[in-house]
Amino acid sequence: SQQGEEDPQALSIQEGENATMNCSYKTSINNLQWYRQNSGRGLVHLILIRSNEREKHSGRLRVTLDTSKKSSSLLITASRAADTASYFCATDANDYKLSFGAGTTVTVRA
Amino acid sequence: DAGVIQSPRHEVTEMGQEVTLRCKPISGHNSLFWYRQTMMRGLELLIYFNNNVPIDDSGMPEDRFSAKMPNASFSTLKIQPSEPRDSAVYFCASSDTGGYGYTFGSGTRLTVV
């Protein structure tokens, strides 16, 4: 079953703009991870944030986590055409299994 | 490292036939996962191995599905007999600490006609 739910389902932005997507989940977690999937490819791990962390950065990515609201956000700054992909949040409820959301499809227009 | 290697990349088979999907995890990773991805259901965890032992197979949809991991470098997912509703992309993923950043293979796109 899917624990994480991403919002929006789809996002279209101009190159250079920022893209923000959100993830909500239902149960307590050990950590939350974000993955990217390009069309026809496997998922690629982007970033992991632990339950005791509130914010994390990796290059142009910024992830926040609010455990009181059971939500996370992924911000991609200065988007590029190569950022066009589907983005998934995944939660680890300390049972070593990742539960994935339905994903947000991001299209970056040149 | 070549990453997680799955074969075949594409498989088209007739209903009722046996299908075997293969996976070679990253050397040194002790956890292996099989996921299925469809438009309707998204990514579903089918089975999780730790140190070659199946830990959780609660996601395996039916007895028609079986998975093995005879050693640390190889796993198979078998569907017998296959049905059209099994059509999906099947991913194998591995991890070295169980859940801390999976490495996914490129997937096997299965079409059952």
Coordinates of C-alpha atoms in Angstrom, one line a residue:
Chain A
S1 CA 0.0 0.0 0.0
Q2 CA 1.2 3.5 -0.6
Q3 CA 1.9 5.5 2.5
G4 CA 3.2 8.7 0.8
E5 CA 1.0 10.9 -1.3
E6 CA 2.6 13.5 -3.5
D7 CA 1.0 16.8 -4.4
P8 CA 0.6 18.0 -7.1
Q9 CA 0.3 15.0 -9.4
A10 CA 1.8 17.1 -12.2
L11 CA 3.8 20.3 -12.5
S12 CA 4.9 22.3 -15.6
I13 CA 7.4 25.0 -15.2
Q14 CA 9.7 27.2 -17.3
E15 CA 13.4 26.5 -17.3
G16 CA 15.1 28.5 -14.5
E17 CA 12.0 28.5 -12.3
N18 CA 11.8 26.6 -9.0
A19 CA 9.7 23.5 -8.6
T20 CA 8.1 22.5 -5.3
M21 CA 6.3 19.3 -4.6
N22 CA 4.9 18.0 -1.4
C23 CA 4.5 14.6 0.3
S24 CA 2.2 13.6 3.1
Y25 CA 2.4 10.3 4.9
K26 CA 0.3 8.5 7.5
T27 CA 2.4 6.7 10.1
S28 CA 5.6 7.4 12.1
I29 CA 8.8 7.1 10.1
N30 CA 12.4 6.5 10.6
N31 CA 13.4 8.5 7.5
L32 CA 11.9 9.9 4.2
Q33 CA 13.6 9.6 0.9
W34 CA 13.1 11.3 -2.5
Y35 CA 13.7 9.5 -5.8
R36 CA 13.6 10.6 -9.4
Q37 CA 12.5 8.4 -12.3
N38 CA 13.1 9.4 -15.9
S39 CA 10.8 8.0 -18.5
G40 CA 11.4 4.3 -19.1
R41 CA 14.2 4.1 -16.5
G42 CA 14.6 2.9 -12.9
L43 CA 14.4 5.2 -9.8
V44 CA 17.4 7.1 -8.7
H45 CA 17.9 8.0 -5.1
L46 CA 18.2 11.8 -4.6
I47 CA 18.2 12.5 -0.9
L48 CA 17.4 11.0 2.5
I49 CA 16.2 13.0 5.5
R50 CA 15.9 11.4 9.0
S51 CA 13.0 11.9 11.3
N52 CA 15.1 14.1 13.6
E53 CA 16.1 16.4 10.8
R54 CA 14.1 19.3 9.6
E55 CA 15.9 20.4 6.5
K56 CA 18.5 19.0 4.1
H57 CA 20.3 20.3 1.0
S58 CA 22.0 18.6 -1.9
G59 CA 23.1 20.8 -4.8
R60 CA 19.9 22.4 -6.2
L61 CA 17.7 20.2 -4.0
R62 CA 16.2 21.3 -0.7
V63 CA 14.1 18.9 1.4
T64 CA 12.1 19.8 4.5
L65 CA 10.4 17.4 6.9
D66 CA 7.7 18.3 9.4
T67 CA 7.0 15.2 11.5
S68 CA 4.2 16.9 13.4
K69 CA 2.3 17.4 10.2
K70 CA 3.6 14.2 8.6
S71 CA 4.7 16.0 5.5
S72 CA 7.8 16.7 3.5
S73 CA 8.6 19.0 0.6
L74 CA 11.1 18.8 -2.2
L75 CA 12.3 22.1 -3.8
I76 CA 14.3 22.0 -7.0
T77 CA 15.9 25.4 -7.7
A78 CA 16.8 26.9 -11.1
S79 CA 15.2 24.0 -12.9
R80 CA 16.7 22.6 -16.1
A81 CA 15.2 20.6 -19.0
A82 CA 17.1 17.6 -17.6
D83 CA 15.0 17.8 -14.4
T84 CA 12.0 16.6 -16.4
A85 CA 11.0 13.4 -14.6
S86 CA 8.7 11.9 -12.0
Y87 CA 9.6 12.4 -8.4
F88 CA 8.6 10.0 -5.7
C89 CA 8.7 10.3 -1.9
A90 CA 9.3 7.1 0.0
T91 CA 8.9 6.4 3.7
D92 CA 10.8 4.0 5.9
A93 CA 8.8 3.2 9.0
N94 CA 11.8 1.5 10.6
D95 CA 10.9 -1.9 9.1
Y96 CA 13.4 -1.6 6.2
K97 CA 10.7 -1.5 3.7
L98 CA 10.2 1.7 1.6
S99 CA 6.6 2.7 0.8
F100 CA 6.4 4.9 -2.3
G101 CA 3.9 7.5 -3.2
A102 CA 2.2 7.9 -6.6
G103 CA 4.7 10.5 -7.7
T104 CA 4.7 14.0 -9.1
T105 CA 5.4 14.4 -12.8
V106 CA 7.5 17.5 -13.5
T107 CA 7.9 19.0 -17.0
V108 CA 10.5 21.7 -17.4
R109 CA 9.8 23.8 -20.6
A110 CA 12.7 25.3 -22.4
Chain B
D1 CA 30.2 -0.8 -10.3
A2 CA 27.6 -1.6 -13.0
G3 CA 24.7 -1.0 -10.6
V4 CA 21.8 -3.4 -10.2
I5 CA 21.4 -5.5 -13.4
Q6 CA 18.1 -6.8 -14.5
S7 CA 17.3 -9.1 -17.4
P8 CA 15.5 -9.2 -19.7
R9 CA 14.7 -5.5 -20.3
H10 CA 11.6 -6.4 -22.1
E11 CA 9.5 -9.6 -22.1
V12 CA 6.4 -10.4 -24.1
T13 CA 4.8 -13.7 -23.4
E14 CA 1.5 -15.4 -23.9
M15 CA -1.0 -16.0 -21.1
G16 CA -0.3 -19.2 -19.3
Q17 CA 3.4 -19.2 -19.9
E18 CA 6.1 -19.2 -17.2
V19 CA 8.1 -16.0 -16.9
T20 CA 11.4 -15.6 -15.0
L21 CA 12.9 -12.3 -14.3
R22 CA 16.5 -12.0 -13.1
C23 CA 18.4 -9.6 -10.9
K24 CA 22.0 -9.1 -9.9
P25 CA 22.3 -6.7 -7.0
I26 CA 25.3 -4.5 -6.2
S27 CA 28.1 -6.5 -4.7
G28 CA 28.2 -6.0 -0.9
H29 CA 24.5 -5.0 -0.6
N30 CA 22.7 -7.3 1.8
S31 CA 19.2 -6.3 1.1
L32 CA 17.2 -7.0 -2.1
F33 CA 13.8 -5.9 -3.1
W34 CA 11.4 -6.7 -5.9
Y35 CA 8.9 -4.0 -6.8
R36 CA 6.1 -3.9 -9.4
Q37 CA 5.1 -0.6 -11.1
T38 CA 1.8 0.0 -12.8
M39 CA -0.1 3.2 -13.7
M40 CA -3.0 2.1 -11.5
R41 CA -1.2 0.9 -8.4
G42 CA 2.1 2.7 -8.6
L43 CA 5.1 1.0 -7.0
E44 CA 4.3 -2.0 -5.0
L45 CA 6.8 -4.0 -2.9
L46 CA 6.5 -7.6 -3.7
I47 CA 9.2 -9.2 -1.6
Y48 CA 12.2 -8.3 0.5
F49 CA 15.3 -10.4 1.1
N50 CA 18.0 -9.8 3.7
N51 CA 21.2 -11.8 3.6
N52 CA 19.6 -14.0 0.9
V53 CA 16.6 -14.9 3.2
P54 CA 13.1 -13.8 2.4
I55 CA 12.0 -11.5 5.2
D56 CA 8.7 -10.2 3.9
D57 CA 6.7 -11.6 1.0
S58 CA 3.4 -10.2 2.0
G59 CA 3.3 -8.2 -1.2
M60 CA 3.4 -11.2 -3.5
P61 CA 0.0 -11.1 -5.1
E62 CA -0.7 -14.8 -5.6
D63 CA 0.8 -18.2 -5.4
R64 CA 1.6 -17.8 -9.1
F65 CA 4.5 -15.5 -8.0
S66 CA 7.6 -16.9 -6.4
A67 CA 11.0 -15.4 -5.7
K68 CA 14.4 -16.9 -4.8
M69 CA 17.8 -15.7 -3.9
P70 CA 20.1 -18.6 -4.0
N71 CA 23.2 -16.5 -3.3
A72 CA 24.2 -12.9 -2.6
S73 CA 24.6 -12.0 -6.3
F74 CA 21.5 -13.4 -7.9
S75 CA 17.7 -13.4 -7.5
T76 CA 14.8 -14.5 -9.6
L77 CA 11.1 -13.6 -9.7
K78 CA 9.0 -16.2 -11.4
I79 CA 5.4 -16.0 -12.5
Q80 CA 3.7 -19.3 -13.4
P81 CA 1.3 -19.2 -15.1
S82 CA 1.3 -15.6 -16.3
E83 CA -1.8 -13.6 -16.8
P84 CA -2.5 -10.3 -18.7
R85 CA -3.0 -8.5 -15.4
D86 CA 0.6 -9.3 -14.5
S87 CA 1.7 -6.8 -17.2
A88 CA 3.9 -4.2 -15.5
V89 CA 7.4 -3.0 -15.0
Y90 CA 9.2 -5.1 -12.4
F91 CA 12.1 -3.5 -10.6
C92 CA 14.8 -5.0 -8.5
A93 CA 16.6 -2.8 -6.0
S94 CA 19.4 -3.4 -3.5
S95 CA 20.6 -1.6 -0.4
D96 CA 23.5 -2.1 1.9
T97 CA 21.8 -1.1 5.2
G98 CA 18.2 -2.0 4.4
G99 CA 16.1 1.1 3.4
Y100 CA 18.9 3.7 3.4
G101 CA 19.0 4.7 -0.2
Y102 CA 18.0 1.9 -2.6
T103 CA 19.8 1.4 -5.9
F104 CA 17.3 0.4 -8.6
G105 CA 17.8 -1.6 -11.7
S106 CA 16.5 -0.4 -15.1
G107 CA 13.5 -2.7 -14.8
T108 CA 11.9 -5.5 -16.8
R109 CA 8.8 -4.4 -18.8
L110 CA 6.6 -7.5 -18.9
T111 CA 3.7 -7.7 -21.3
V112 CA 1.4 -10.8 -21.1
V113 CA -0.9 -11.2 -24.1

